[in-house]
PDB file of C-alpha atoms in Angstrom:
ATOM      1  CA  GLU A   1      11.689  16.454 -13.712  1.00 52.00           C
ATOM      2  CA  THR A   2      12.472  14.556 -16.777  1.00 70.00           C
ATOM      3  CA  GLY A   3      12.636  11.067 -18.139  1.00 94.00           C
ATOM      4  CA  VAL A   4      10.146   9.183 -16.760  1.00 97.00           C
ATOM      5  CA  THR A   5       8.285   9.971 -13.183  1.00 97.00           C
ATOM      6  CA  GLN A   6       6.875   8.934 -10.642  1.00 98.00           C
ATOM      7  CA  THR A   7       4.736   9.426  -7.216  1.00 97.00           C
ATOM      8  CA  PRO A   8       4.791   8.924  -5.108  1.00 97.00           C
ATOM      9  CA  ARG A   9       7.357   8.517  -4.073  1.00 97.00           C
ATOM     10  CA  HIS A  10       6.781   6.392  -0.723  1.00 97.00           C
ATOM     11  CA  LEU A  11       3.319   4.900   0.307  1.00 97.00           C
ATOM     12  CA  VAL A  12       1.930   3.700   3.497  1.00 96.00           C
ATOM     13  CA  MET A  13      -1.336   1.555   3.149  1.00 94.00           C
ATOM     14  CA  GLY A  14      -4.225  -0.446   5.737  1.00 92.00           C
ATOM     15  CA  MET A  15      -4.106  -3.814   4.115  1.00 91.00           C
ATOM     16  CA  THR A  16      -8.183  -2.654   3.862  1.00 89.00           C
ATOM     17  CA  ASN A  17      -7.542   0.970   1.352  1.00 90.00           C
ATOM     18  CA  LYS A  18      -7.511   1.488  -2.146  1.00 94.00           C
ATOM     19  CA  LYS A  19      -4.847   3.753  -3.357  1.00 96.00           C
ATOM     20  CA  SER A  20      -2.977   4.409  -7.331  1.00 97.00           C
ATOM     21  CA  LEU A  21       0.700   4.535  -8.161  1.00 98.00           C
ATOM     22  CA  LYS A  22       0.734   7.118 -10.854  1.00 98.00           C
ATOM     23  CA  CYS A  23       3.760   6.251 -13.954  1.00 98.00           C
ATOM     24  CA  GLU A  24       4.358   9.987 -16.805  1.00 97.00           C
ATOM     25  CA  GLN A  25       7.120   8.844 -19.249  1.00 96.00           C
ATOM     26  CA  HIS A  26       8.341  12.413 -21.221  1.00 94.00           C
ATOM     27  CA  LEU A  27      10.516  10.487 -24.090  1.00 93.00           C
ATOM     28  CA  GLY A  28       7.898   9.752 -26.554  1.00 92.00           C
ATOM     29  CA  HIS A  29       8.079   5.638 -25.781  1.00 92.00           C
ATOM     30  CA  ASN A  30       5.655   3.816 -27.090  1.00 90.00           C
ATOM     31  CA  ALA A  31       6.126   0.751 -24.781  1.00 90.00           C
ATOM     32  CA  MET A  32       5.595   1.158 -20.490  1.00 92.00           C
ATOM     33  CA  TYR A  33       6.483  -1.155 -18.268  1.00 93.00           C
ATOM     34  CA  TRP A  34       4.998  -1.939 -14.327  1.00 95.00           C
ATOM     35  CA  TYR A  35       7.739  -4.129 -12.802  1.00 94.00           C
ATOM     36  CA  LYS A  36       8.158  -5.200  -8.508  1.00 95.00           C
ATOM     37  CA  GLN A  37      11.580  -5.783  -6.417  1.00 95.00           C
ATOM     38  CA  SER A  38      11.776  -7.098  -3.349  1.00 91.00           C
ATOM     39  CA  ALA A  39      15.025  -9.128  -1.849  1.00 81.00           C
ATOM     40  CA  LYS A  40      13.670 -11.898  -2.376  1.00 75.00           C
ATOM     41  CA  LYS A  41      12.625 -11.554  -6.034  1.00 75.00           C
ATOM     42  CA  PRO A  42      14.187  -8.275  -8.282  1.00 78.00           C
ATOM     43  CA  LEU A  43      13.118  -7.273 -11.559  1.00 89.00           C
ATOM     44  CA  GLU A  44       9.690  -9.043 -11.270  1.00 89.00           C
ATOM     45  CA  LEU A  45       7.585  -7.938 -14.343  1.00 88.00           C
ATOM     46  CA  MET A  46       3.552  -7.944 -13.618  1.00 92.00           C
ATOM     47  CA  PHE A  47       2.764  -5.470 -17.294  1.00 91.00           C
ATOM     48  CA  VAL A  48       3.940  -5.047 -20.055  1.00 89.00           C
ATOM     49  CA  TYR A  49       1.491  -2.298 -22.437  1.00 90.00           C
ATOM     50  CA  SER A  50       2.232  -1.104 -25.951  1.00 84.00           C
ATOM     51  CA  LEU A  51       0.850   1.469 -28.183  1.00 80.00           C
ATOM     52  CA  GLU A  52      -1.933   1.396 -24.951  1.00 79.00           C
ATOM     53  CA  GLU A  53      -3.437  -2.014 -25.106  1.00 80.00           C
ATOM     54  CA  ARG A  54      -1.900  -4.228 -22.480  1.00 80.00           C
ATOM     55  CA  VAL A  55       0.279  -7.129 -24.591  1.00 75.00           C
ATOM     56  CA  GLU A  56       1.943  -8.676 -20.988  1.00 72.00           C
ATOM     57  CA  ASN A  57       0.688  -9.965 -18.036  1.00 71.00           C
ATOM     58  CA  ASN A  58       2.999 -12.030 -15.788  1.00 73.00           C
ATOM     59  CA  SER A  59       0.075 -13.570 -13.981  1.00 81.00           C
ATOM     60  CA  VAL A  60      -0.357 -10.750 -10.741  1.00 91.00           C
ATOM     61  CA  PRO A  61      -2.869 -11.601  -8.777  1.00 93.00           C
ATOM     62  CA  SER A  62      -6.298  -9.681  -8.968  1.00 92.00           C
ATOM     63  CA  ARG A  63      -5.759  -6.837  -7.107  1.00 95.00           C
ATOM     64  CA  PHE A  64      -3.402  -4.889  -9.156  1.00 96.00           C
ATOM     65  CA  SER A  65      -4.957  -3.464 -11.727  1.00 95.00           C
ATOM     66  CA  PRO A  66      -2.831  -1.845 -14.437  1.00 95.00           C
ATOM     67  CA  GLU A  67      -4.894   1.596 -16.425  1.00 95.00           C
ATOM     68  CA  CYS A  68      -2.555   2.741 -19.163  1.00 94.00           C
ATOM     69  CA  PRO A  69      -5.076   6.299 -20.598  1.00 94.00           C
ATOM     70  CA  ASN A  70      -2.728   7.376 -23.537  1.00 93.00           C
ATOM     71  CA  SER A  71       0.939   6.359 -24.422  1.00 90.00           C
ATOM     72  CA  SER A  72       2.749   8.869 -21.113  1.00 95.00           C
ATOM     73  CA  HIS A  73       0.879   7.853 -18.282  1.00 96.00           C
ATOM     74  CA  LEU A  74       0.306   4.476 -16.797  1.00 97.00           C
ATOM     75  CA  PHE A  75      -1.098   3.702 -13.093  1.00 97.00           C
ATOM     76  CA  LEU A  76      -1.386   0.826 -10.722  1.00 97.00           C
ATOM     77  CA  HIS A  77      -4.606   0.576  -8.894  1.00 97.00           C
ATOM     78  CA  LEU A  78      -3.756  -1.127  -5.223  1.00 96.00           C
ATOM     79  CA  HIS A  79      -6.715  -2.957  -3.648  1.00 94.00           C
ATOM     80  CA  THR A  80      -7.051  -5.270  -0.149  1.00 94.00           C
ATOM     81  CA  LEU A  81      -2.890  -6.213  -1.275  1.00 94.00           C
ATOM     82  CA  GLN A  82      -1.508  -8.392   1.834  1.00 95.00           C
ATOM     83  CA  PRO A  83       1.489  -7.866   3.762  1.00 94.00           C
ATOM     84  CA  GLU A  84       3.719  -9.755   1.024  1.00 94.00           C
ATOM     85  CA  ASP A  85       3.178  -6.948  -1.828  1.00 96.00           C
ATOM     86  CA  SER A  86       5.357  -4.147   0.653  1.00 96.00           C
ATOM     87  CA  ALA A  87       8.557  -3.532  -2.534  1.00 96.00           C
ATOM     88  CA  LEU A  88       9.222  -0.674  -4.657  1.00 96.00           C
ATOM     89  CA  TYR A  89       7.042  -0.626  -8.057  1.00 97.00           C
ATOM     90  CA  LEU A  90       9.318   1.020 -11.177  1.00 97.00           C
ATOM     91  CA  CYS A  91       7.970   1.654 -13.709  1.00 97.00           C
ATOM     92  CA  ALA A  92       9.305   1.468 -16.682  1.00 94.00           C
ATOM     93  CA  SER A  93       8.972   2.686 -20.570  1.00 93.00           C
ATOM     94  CA  SER A  94      11.490   2.446 -24.141  1.00 90.00           C
ATOM     95  CA  GLN A  95      10.566   2.916 -27.788  1.00 87.00           C
ATOM     96  CA  SER A  96       8.521  -0.240 -28.838  1.00 76.00           C
ATOM     97  CA  GLU A  97       8.203  -3.687 -26.672  1.00 66.00           C
ATOM     98  CA  SER A  98       9.884  -5.985 -28.880  1.00 66.00           C
ATOM     99  CA  GLY A  99      13.938  -5.569 -27.227  1.00 62.00           C
ATOM    100  CA  GLY A 100      16.401  -2.211 -26.921  1.00 74.00           C
ATOM    101  CA  GLU A 101      17.145   0.160 -23.688  1.00 84.00           C
ATOM    102  CA  GLN A 102      14.489   0.962 -20.866  1.00 90.00           C
ATOM    103  CA  TYR A 103      15.095   3.472 -19.296  1.00 93.00           C
ATOM    104  CA  PHE A 104      13.419   3.307 -15.478  1.00 95.00           C
ATOM    105  CA  GLY A 105      11.635   5.460 -13.117  1.00 96.00           C
ATOM    106  CA  PRO A 106      12.210   6.229  -9.281  1.00 95.00           C
ATOM    107  CA  GLY A 107       9.731   3.302  -7.915  1.00 96.00           C
ATOM    108  CA  THR A 108       7.407   3.807  -5.390  1.00 97.00           C
ATOM    109  CA  ARG A 109       8.840   2.106  -1.616  1.00 97.00           C
ATOM    110  CA  LEU A 110       5.118   0.637  -0.884  1.00 97.00           C
ATOM    111  CA  THR A 111       4.992  -0.183   2.995  1.00 96.00           C
ATOM    112  CA  VAL A 112       1.974  -2.861   2.705  1.00 96.00           C
ATOM    113  CA  THR A 113       0.630  -2.616   7.042  1.00 93.00           C
TER     114      THR A 113
ATOM    115  CA  GLY X   1       9.422 -18.797 -22.574  1.00 76.00           C
ATOM    116  CA  GLU X   2      13.224 -17.536 -21.323  1.00 81.00           C
ATOM    117  CA  ASN X   3      15.374 -17.845 -18.571  1.00 89.00           C
ATOM    118  CA  VAL X   4      17.796 -15.241 -17.434  1.00 94.00           C
ATOM    119  CA  GLU X   5      20.890 -17.651 -14.388  1.00 96.00           C
ATOM    120  CA  GLN X   6      23.214 -15.127 -13.122  1.00 97.00           C
ATOM    121  CA  HIS X   7      26.039 -15.251 -11.042  1.00 98.00           C
ATOM    122  CA  PRO X   8      27.572 -14.651  -8.349  1.00 97.00           C
ATOM    123  CA  SER X   9      24.660 -13.085  -6.546  1.00 96.00           C
ATOM    124  CA  THR X  10      27.273 -11.639  -4.517  1.00 97.00           C
ATOM    125  CA  LEU X  11      31.415 -10.682  -5.197  1.00 98.00           C
ATOM    126  CA  SER X  12      33.678  -8.770  -3.817  1.00 98.00           C
ATOM    127  CA  VAL X  13      36.875  -7.125  -4.995  1.00 98.00           C
ATOM    128  CA  GLN X  14      39.635  -4.706  -3.780  1.00 98.00           C
ATOM    129  CA  GLU X  15      39.850  -1.764  -5.730  1.00 98.00           C
ATOM    130  CA  GLY X  16      41.672  -1.841  -9.183  1.00 98.00           C
ATOM    131  CA  ASP X  17      40.376  -6.214  -9.597  1.00 98.00           C
ATOM    132  CA  SER X  18      38.789  -7.341 -12.298  1.00 98.00           C
ATOM    133  CA  ALA X  19      35.244  -8.006 -11.363  1.00 98.00           C
ATOM    134  CA  VAL X  20      32.988 -10.393 -13.979  1.00 98.00           C
ATOM    135  CA  ILE X  21      29.826 -11.835 -14.264  1.00 98.00           C
ATOM    136  CA  LYS X  22      27.511 -14.072 -15.892  1.00 98.00           C
ATOM    137  CA  CYS X  23      24.747 -14.616 -17.175  1.00 98.00           C
ATOM    138  CA  THR X  24      23.081 -17.808 -19.261  1.00 98.00           C
ATOM    139  CA  TYR X  25      19.465 -17.975 -20.350  1.00 96.00           C
ATOM    140  CA  SER X  26      16.839 -20.548 -21.820  1.00 93.00           C
ATOM    141  CA  ASP X  27      15.360 -19.022 -25.862  1.00 89.00           C
ATOM    142  CA  SER X  28      17.773 -18.972 -29.026  1.00 89.00           C
ATOM    143  CA  ALA X  29      15.866 -16.618 -30.862  1.00 86.00           C
ATOM    144  CA  SER X  30      16.241 -13.998 -27.400  1.00 89.00           C
ATOM    145  CA  ASN X  31      18.603 -11.174 -29.188  1.00 88.00           C
ATOM    146  CA  TYR X  32      18.932  -8.392 -27.126  1.00 89.00           C
ATOM    147  CA  PHE X  33      21.399  -8.983 -24.045  1.00 93.00           C
ATOM    148  CA  PRO X  34      21.317  -5.770 -21.422  1.00 93.00           C
ATOM    149  CA  TRP X  35      23.542  -5.281 -18.826  1.00 96.00           C
ATOM    150  CA  TYR X  36      21.782  -3.057 -15.439  1.00 96.00           C
ATOM    151  CA  LYS X  37      23.371  -0.654 -12.667  1.00 97.00           C
ATOM    152  CA  GLN X  38      21.420  -0.195  -9.762  1.00 96.00           C
ATOM    153  CA  GLU X  39      22.711   1.726  -7.128  1.00 95.00           C
ATOM    154  CA  LEU X  40      21.919   1.929  -3.074  1.00 92.00           C
ATOM    155  CA  GLY X  41      18.572   4.013  -2.940  1.00 89.00           C
ATOM    156  CA  LYS X  42      18.589   4.828  -7.494  1.00 92.00           C
ATOM    157  CA  ARG X  43      16.568   3.989 -10.738  1.00 94.00           C
ATOM    158  CA  PRO X  44      18.901   0.712 -12.412  1.00 95.00           C
ATOM    159  CA  GLN X  45      20.117   2.912 -15.582  1.00 95.00           C
ATOM    160  CA  LEU X  46      21.820   0.471 -18.341  1.00 93.00           C
ATOM    161  CA  ILE X  47      25.623   0.519 -18.824  1.00 96.00           C
ATOM    162  CA  ILE X  48      26.740  -1.985 -21.487  1.00 95.00           C
ATOM    163  CA  ASP X  49      24.683  -3.781 -24.174  1.00 92.00           C
ATOM    164  CA  ILE X  50      24.645  -6.172 -26.705  1.00 91.00           C
ATOM    165  CA  ARG X  51      23.296  -7.400 -30.017  1.00 87.00           C
ATOM    166  CA  SER X  52      23.515 -11.421 -30.980  1.00 84.00           C
ATOM    167  CA  ASN X  53      24.777 -10.490 -34.049  1.00 83.00           C
ATOM    168  CA  VAL X  54      27.886  -9.081 -32.184  1.00 83.00           C
ATOM    169  CA  GLY X  55      29.844 -11.279 -30.287  1.00 91.00           C
ATOM    170  CA  GLU X  56      32.120  -8.679 -28.390  1.00 95.00           C
ATOM    171  CA  LYS X  57      31.471  -5.128 -27.353  1.00 94.00           C
ATOM    172  CA  LYS X  58      33.534  -2.137 -25.139  1.00 96.00           C
ATOM    173  CA  ASP X  59      33.249   0.791 -23.670  1.00 95.00           C
ATOM    174  CA  GLN X  60      35.969   2.322 -21.191  1.00 96.00           C
ATOM    175  CA  ARG X  61      36.406  -0.019 -18.599  1.00 97.00           C
ATOM    176  CA  ILE X  62      33.368  -2.193 -19.016  1.00 98.00           C
ATOM    177  CA  ALA X  63      33.033  -4.606 -21.728  1.00 98.00           C
ATOM    178  CA  VAL X  64      29.794  -8.300 -22.219  1.00 98.00           C
ATOM    179  CA  THR X  65      30.846 -11.039 -24.341  1.00 97.00           C
ATOM    180  CA  LEU X  66      28.341 -13.103 -25.782  1.00 96.00           C
ATOM    181  CA  ASN X  67      28.397 -16.662 -27.380  1.00 95.00           C
ATOM    182  CA  LYS X  68      25.007 -17.380 -29.046  1.00 93.00           C
ATOM    183  CA  THR X  69      26.022 -21.845 -29.033  1.00 94.00           C
ATOM    184  CA  ALA X  70      26.835 -22.081 -25.381  1.00 95.00           C
ATOM    185  CA  LYS X  71      23.587 -19.569 -25.024  1.00 96.00           C
ATOM    186  CA  HIS X  72      25.962 -17.979 -21.917  1.00 96.00           C
ATOM    187  CA  PHE X  73      27.337 -13.935 -22.282  1.00 97.00           C
ATOM    188  CA  SER X  74      29.390 -12.116 -19.064  1.00 98.00           C
ATOM    189  CA  LEU X  75      30.296  -8.976 -17.814  1.00 98.00           C
ATOM    190  CA  HIS X  76      34.170  -7.554 -17.670  1.00 98.00           C
ATOM    191  CA  ILE X  77      35.216  -4.743 -15.518  1.00 98.00           C
ATOM    192  CA  THR X  78      38.461  -3.544 -14.998  1.00 98.00           C
ATOM    193  CA  GLU X  79      40.618  -1.329 -12.748  1.00 98.00           C
ATOM    194  CA  THR X  80      37.065  -1.134 -10.228  1.00 98.00           C
ATOM    195  CA  GLN X  81      36.442   1.144  -8.670  1.00 97.00           C
ATOM    196  CA  PRO X  82      34.643   1.711  -4.949  1.00 97.00           C
ATOM    197  CA  GLU X  83      32.326   3.484  -6.651  1.00 97.00           C
ATOM    198  CA  ASP X  84      31.976   0.608  -9.269  1.00 98.00           C
ATOM    199  CA  SER X  85      30.089  -1.336  -5.595  1.00 98.00           C
ATOM    200  CA  ALA X  86      26.676  -1.635  -6.656  1.00 97.00           C
ATOM    201  CA  VAL X  87      23.623  -4.894  -7.966  1.00 96.00           C
ATOM    202  CA  TYR X  88      24.350  -5.409 -11.283  1.00 98.00           C
ATOM    203  CA  PHE X  89      21.272  -7.295 -14.000  1.00 97.00           C
ATOM    204  CA  CYS X  90      21.399  -8.950 -16.658  1.00 97.00           C
ATOM    205  CA  ALA X  91      18.167  -9.397 -18.816  1.00 93.00           C
ATOM    206  CA  ALA X  92      17.480 -10.587 -22.098  1.00 92.00           C
ATOM    207  CA  SER X  93      14.777 -10.340 -25.002  1.00 85.00           C
ATOM    208  CA  PRO X  94      13.026 -12.410 -26.465  1.00 73.00           C
ATOM    209  CA  GLN X  95      12.789 -12.104 -29.985  1.00 59.00           C
ATOM    210  CA  GLU X  96       9.232 -12.813 -29.922  1.00 54.00           C
ATOM    211  CA  ALA X  97       6.582  -9.739 -30.561  1.00 46.00           C
ATOM    212  CA  GLY X  98       5.345  -8.246 -27.336  1.00 48.00           C
ATOM    213  CA  THR X  99       7.576 -10.128 -24.743  1.00 58.00           C
ATOM    214  CA  ALA X 100      10.055  -7.740 -22.106  1.00 74.00           C
ATOM    215  CA  LEU X 101      13.047  -8.549 -20.862  1.00 85.00           C
ATOM    216  CA  ILE X 102      13.420 -10.509 -18.684  1.00 87.00           C
ATOM    217  CA  PHE X 103      15.599  -9.590 -15.993  1.00 91.00           C
ATOM    218  CA  GLY X 104      18.243 -11.746 -14.131  1.00 95.00           C
ATOM    219  CA  LYS X 105      18.709 -12.163  -9.536  1.00 94.00           C
ATOM    220  CA  GLY X 106      21.247  -9.820  -9.833  1.00 96.00           C
ATOM    221  CA  THR X 107      24.826  -9.029  -8.453  1.00 97.00           C
ATOM    222  CA  THR X 108      25.736  -7.549  -5.075  1.00 96.00           C
ATOM    223  CA  LEU X 109      29.605  -5.824  -6.265  1.00 98.00           C
ATOM    224  CA  SER X 110      31.604  -4.291  -3.122  1.00 98.00           C
ATOM    225  CA  VAL X 111      34.811  -2.692  -4.411  1.00 98.00           C
ATOM    226  CA  SER X 112      36.546  -1.841  -1.610  1.00 96.00           C
ATOM    227  CA  SER X 113      39.308   0.465  -2.018  1.00 91.00           C
TER     228      SER X 113
END
């Protein structure tokens, strides 16, 4: 699969579990993003990374911890989540962080029980 | 910071009719305005975009107009078809570096045949 890939596609976890979401982009882009998409707040920006440095954190609770080891990979580490964290988590990438087309991955459907 | 308002939240049209979705933004320095289409169960994909130095852009049946003075932009779809049914998101990109796209809340378009 080319473009932006995400694994796993579906995840069910308990409130005490620790899991990680993975995103990989094959486009040579310099910026990567995490979005949360739920019925109440569609496409809510969580984190922005540019050249592996976090440039934006939109007041996201500390139970979400991003990691960007290189410009092609982005992780979202999850621990002690709440049921209201159940949502579709979308990763995206773009050439730079200051505007321009963003390419989205297929998303991870997360259910917290 | 930037705030994007999108209306209507739902829109139902008959096949062949036109559909118009409107967005307003708050940051006069924003300079990039994309529109994304998200079909059910799929990732958002860019369908058209416009930059602040252009007033109108057209691509086959879709067009986007921008009024910088009033700080609003609109998506126009002519000769709608059932496959146009999806959720459409507008977005604005603030000019300052390190800030990603700010999305509207989406419009669910239903085209009935």
